[in-house]
Amino acid sequence: MIAADWVAIVAVLAVCAGGAFLGFGKGLNFFTGGIFGIIISIVVCYWIGGLVLDFKFVQEILNKFTAALSNKNGFCDFLLKIRIDIIVYYIALFIIVQLLRVLIVYILKHIVESDNVVFKIINRTLGAIFFLIIFTLIVLTVFQIIHWIGGSTAAGFRLKLDGSVFKLDKLFEHNPLLSLPKMLTRAFR
C-alpha cells in the first residue's frame, strides 16, 4: 500500500464518522442550503428546463405572454427579440425548484431526525453514506481539476498514485466526471 491509500483510508473513516455524528438531516440541510442550494437548483433547472418547456400548458402560457407583448412599442419588440418569455420561464422554474427543494429538505430532515431509536440509527447511517458520497464527489472534482491543469502537475500527481491498492491511479485516469456531461447530454435529448 502506498501513502495515498493510507490517506484515503483515514479520510474515508473520518468522513464517515463525521457524517454519522452529524446525521443525514443536518448534512442534507447544510449541503442543500445557501450557495450549494442555489447551485443545485440551477443544475436541476438546466436538466428539466427543456422537458417542462415541452408541456402543452407551458407553451400556451408562453404564447399568451408573447402575444400580450406583441405590437405594443419598441421596448416590447426588444424584449421579444431577447426572448423575454424564455427568461421569465426559467426564472419561474428556478423559483418553483427552490421552493420544492426547501420543502423536500425540510420534510426529510424532520423525518430522519425524529425522536425514535430506529430513525436515529437510520439518520446516522444515511449521514455516513451521504457524507461519503459528497466526499467522493469532491475528490473526483479535485482529480478533474488536476487533470485539466495537466503537464508536470498531473504527471507528478499520477506518479504518486501509481500502484495504489484501491486503484486511485486508474480512477485519476478514468474519472467518471469526464464522461458525465456527455451522458447527461445524451440522456436529456
Short mmCIF file of C-alpha atoms in Angstrom, two decimals:
data_model
loop_
_atom_site.label_atom_id
_atom_site.label_comp_id
_atom_site.label_asym_id
_atom_site.label_seq_id
_atom_site.Cartn_x
_atom_site.Cartn_y
_atom_site.Cartn_z
CA MET A 1 0.00 0.00 0.00
CA ILE A 2 1.19 3.45 -0.86
CA ALA A 3 0.79 6.66 1.15
CA ALA A 4 -2.24 7.72 -0.92
CA ASP A 5 -4.04 4.52 0.15
CA TRP A 6 -3.45 5.29 3.82
CA VAL A 7 -4.62 8.87 3.32
CA ALA A 8 -7.74 7.54 1.58
CA ILE A 9 -8.48 5.12 4.44
CA VAL A 10 -8.09 7.81 7.10
CA ALA A 11 -10.13 10.31 5.07
CA VAL A 12 -12.97 7.84 4.44
CA LEU A 13 -13.10 6.83 8.11
CA ALA A 14 -13.07 10.48 9.24
CA VAL A 15 -15.77 11.48 6.74
CA CYS A 16 -17.99 8.52 7.69
CA ALA A 17 -17.52 9.23 11.40
CA GLY A 18 -18.35 12.91 10.87
CA GLY A 19 -21.40 12.00 8.80
CA ALA A 20 -22.60 9.56 11.44
CA PHE A 21 -22.02 12.14 14.17
CA LEU A 22 -23.92 14.92 12.39
CA GLY A 23 -26.55 12.71 10.80
CA PHE A 24 -28.31 12.83 7.47
CA GLY A 25 -30.75 15.61 8.38
CA LYS A 26 -28.11 18.15 9.37
CA GLY A 27 -25.83 17.14 6.49
CA LEU A 28 -28.63 17.43 3.95
CA ASN A 29 -29.66 20.79 5.39
CA PHE A 30 -26.06 22.05 5.18
CA PHE A 31 -25.29 20.79 1.67
CA THR A 32 -28.58 21.99 0.18
CA GLY A 33 -28.69 25.39 1.87
CA GLY A 34 -27.06 28.65 0.91
CA ILE A 35 -24.93 28.76 -2.23
CA PHE A 36 -24.99 24.95 -2.54
CA GLY A 37 -28.78 25.04 -2.71
CA ILE A 38 -28.76 27.71 -5.39
CA ILE A 39 -26.26 25.72 -7.45
CA ILE A 40 -28.38 22.57 -7.05
CA SER A 41 -31.49 24.47 -8.17
CA ILE A 42 -29.69 25.89 -11.22
CA VAL A 43 -28.48 22.42 -12.24
CA VAL A 44 -31.97 20.95 -11.78
CA CYS A 45 -33.46 23.79 -13.87
CA TYR A 46 -30.90 23.08 -16.58
CA TRP A 47 -31.72 19.36 -16.54
CA ILE A 48 -35.52 19.64 -16.55
CA GLY A 49 -35.96 23.00 -18.29
CA GLY A 50 -36.34 21.64 -21.81
CA LEU A 51 -38.59 18.82 -20.66
CA VAL A 52 -41.02 21.12 -18.83
CA LEU A 53 -40.90 23.62 -21.71
CA ASP A 54 -42.41 20.96 -23.99
CA PHE A 55 -45.56 20.68 -21.83
CA LYS A 56 -48.60 21.97 -23.69
CA PHE A 57 -49.88 24.22 -20.89
CA VAL A 58 -46.44 25.85 -20.55
CA GLN A 59 -46.35 26.55 -24.28
CA GLU A 60 -49.86 28.06 -24.11
CA ILE A 61 -48.86 30.38 -21.23
CA LEU A 62 -45.70 31.48 -23.06
CA ASN A 63 -47.66 32.07 -26.28
CA LYS A 64 -50.18 34.26 -24.41
CA PHE A 65 -47.31 36.15 -22.80
CA THR A 66 -45.61 36.86 -26.14
CA ALA A 67 -48.97 37.78 -27.72
CA ALA A 68 -49.56 40.32 -24.95
CA LEU A 69 -46.19 41.95 -25.70
CA SER A 70 -46.63 41.95 -29.49
CA ASN A 71 -47.31 45.24 -31.30
CA LYS A 72 -47.01 47.38 -28.16
CA ASN A 73 -43.94 49.57 -28.68
CA GLY A 74 -40.23 49.45 -29.46
CA PHE A 75 -39.25 48.32 -25.99
CA CYS A 76 -41.63 45.35 -26.14
CA ASP A 77 -40.16 44.44 -29.52
CA PHE A 78 -36.71 44.49 -27.91
CA LEU A 79 -37.95 42.23 -25.10
CA LEU A 80 -39.37 39.79 -27.61
CA LYS A 81 -36.13 39.86 -29.55
CA ILE A 82 -34.14 38.80 -26.46
CA ARG A 83 -36.74 36.07 -25.77
CA ILE A 84 -38.11 37.51 -22.55
CA ASP A 85 -40.63 34.66 -22.49
CA ILE A 86 -37.84 32.08 -22.04
CA ILE A 87 -36.10 34.27 -19.46
CA VAL A 88 -39.32 34.61 -17.43
CA TYR A 89 -39.94 30.88 -17.84
CA TYR A 90 -36.55 29.94 -16.37
CA ILE A 91 -36.90 32.47 -13.53
CA ALA A 92 -40.30 30.99 -12.63
CA LEU A 93 -38.90 27.45 -12.92
CA PHE A 94 -35.99 28.41 -10.65
CA ILE A 95 -38.37 29.81 -8.01
CA ILE A 96 -40.52 26.66 -8.14
CA VAL A 97 -37.45 24.38 -7.88
CA GLN A 98 -36.10 26.44 -4.96
CA LEU A 99 -39.41 26.14 -3.10
CA LEU A 100 -39.64 22.41 -3.76
CA ARG A 101 -36.02 21.90 -2.68
CA VAL A 102 -36.59 23.73 0.60
CA LEU A 103 -39.83 21.83 1.25
CA ILE A 104 -38.33 18.41 0.48
CA VAL A 105 -35.26 19.07 2.62
CA TYR A 106 -37.44 20.32 5.48
CA ILE A 107 -39.65 17.22 5.36
CA LEU A 108 -36.74 14.76 5.05
CA LYS A 109 -34.79 16.47 7.82
CA HIS A 110 -37.70 16.28 10.23
CA ILE A 111 -38.48 12.67 9.34
CA VAL A 112 -34.96 11.32 9.86
CA GLU A 113 -34.33 13.45 12.95
CA SER A 114 -37.45 12.30 14.78
CA ASP A 115 -37.00 11.08 18.33
CA ASN A 116 -37.16 7.35 17.61
CA VAL A 117 -34.40 4.76 18.05
CA VAL A 118 -34.92 3.30 14.57
CA PHE A 119 -34.85 6.73 12.90
CA LYS A 120 -31.78 7.72 14.90
CA ILE A 121 -29.93 4.69 13.52
CA ILE A 122 -31.20 5.43 10.01
CA ASN A 123 -30.20 9.09 10.39
CA ARG A 124 -26.65 8.18 11.46
CA THR A 125 -26.23 5.53 8.78
CA LEU A 126 -27.58 7.73 6.00
CA GLY A 127 -25.42 10.57 7.33
CA ALA A 128 -22.27 8.47 6.94
CA ILE A 129 -23.30 7.38 3.43
CA PHE A 130 -24.30 10.91 2.40
CA PHE A 131 -21.04 12.44 3.62
CA LEU A 132 -19.08 9.68 1.87
CA ILE A 133 -20.88 10.47 -1.40
CA ILE A 134 -20.16 14.20 -1.02
CA PHE A 135 -16.50 13.44 -0.20
CA THR A 136 -16.23 11.20 -3.27
CA LEU A 137 -17.64 13.93 -5.50
CA ILE A 138 -15.16 16.43 -4.06
CA VAL A 139 -12.23 14.04 -4.64
CA LEU A 140 -13.37 13.39 -8.22
CA THR A 141 -13.66 17.13 -8.80
CA VAL A 142 -10.12 17.68 -7.47
CA PHE A 143 -8.88 14.88 -9.72
CA GLN A 144 -10.65 16.54 -12.65
CA ILE A 145 -9.09 19.94 -11.90
CA ILE A 146 -5.62 18.39 -11.67
CA HIS A 147 -6.31 16.60 -14.96
CA TRP A 148 -7.29 19.92 -16.58
CA ILE A 149 -4.13 21.59 -15.27
CA GLY A 150 -2.15 18.82 -16.94
CA GLY A 151 1.55 18.99 -17.62
CA SER A 152 4.03 18.13 -14.90
CA THR A 153 1.43 18.72 -12.17
CA ALA A 154 -0.87 15.97 -13.47
CA ALA A 155 2.05 13.67 -14.30
CA GLY A 156 3.57 14.08 -10.83
CA PHE A 157 0.22 13.53 -9.15
CA ARG A 158 -0.39 10.43 -11.28
CA LEU A 159 3.02 9.03 -10.25
CA LYS A 160 2.13 9.46 -6.56
CA LEU A 161 -0.99 7.37 -7.14
CA ASP A 162 0.81 4.65 -9.12
CA GLY A 163 0.45 1.20 -7.58
CA SER A 164 -2.49 2.07 -5.36
CA VAL A 165 -4.30 -0.91 -3.86
CA PHE A 166 -7.59 0.99 -4.27
CA LYS A 167 -6.75 1.76 -7.92
CA LEU A 168 -6.62 5.51 -7.32
CA ASP A 169 -4.31 5.79 -10.34
CA LYS A 170 -6.99 4.23 -12.56
CA LEU A 171 -9.64 6.47 -11.01
CA PHE A 172 -7.50 9.51 -11.80
CA GLU A 173 -7.02 8.39 -15.42
CA HIS A 174 -10.65 7.36 -15.98
CA ASN A 175 -12.52 9.91 -13.90
CA PRO A 176 -16.29 9.41 -14.23
CA LEU A 177 -16.73 13.19 -14.19
CA LEU A 178 -15.08 13.31 -17.62
CA SER A 179 -17.96 11.39 -19.19
CA LEU A 180 -20.76 12.90 -17.07
CA PRO A 181 -21.53 15.89 -19.35
CA LYS A 182 -21.69 13.59 -22.39
CA MET A 183 -24.00 11.15 -20.57
CA LEU A 184 -26.31 13.95 -19.39
CA THR A 185 -26.44 15.49 -22.85
CA ARG A 186 -27.45 12.15 -24.37
CA ALA A 187 -29.95 11.42 -21.58
CA PHE A 188 -31.82 14.72 -21.88
CA ARG A 189 -32.07 14.97 -25.66
#
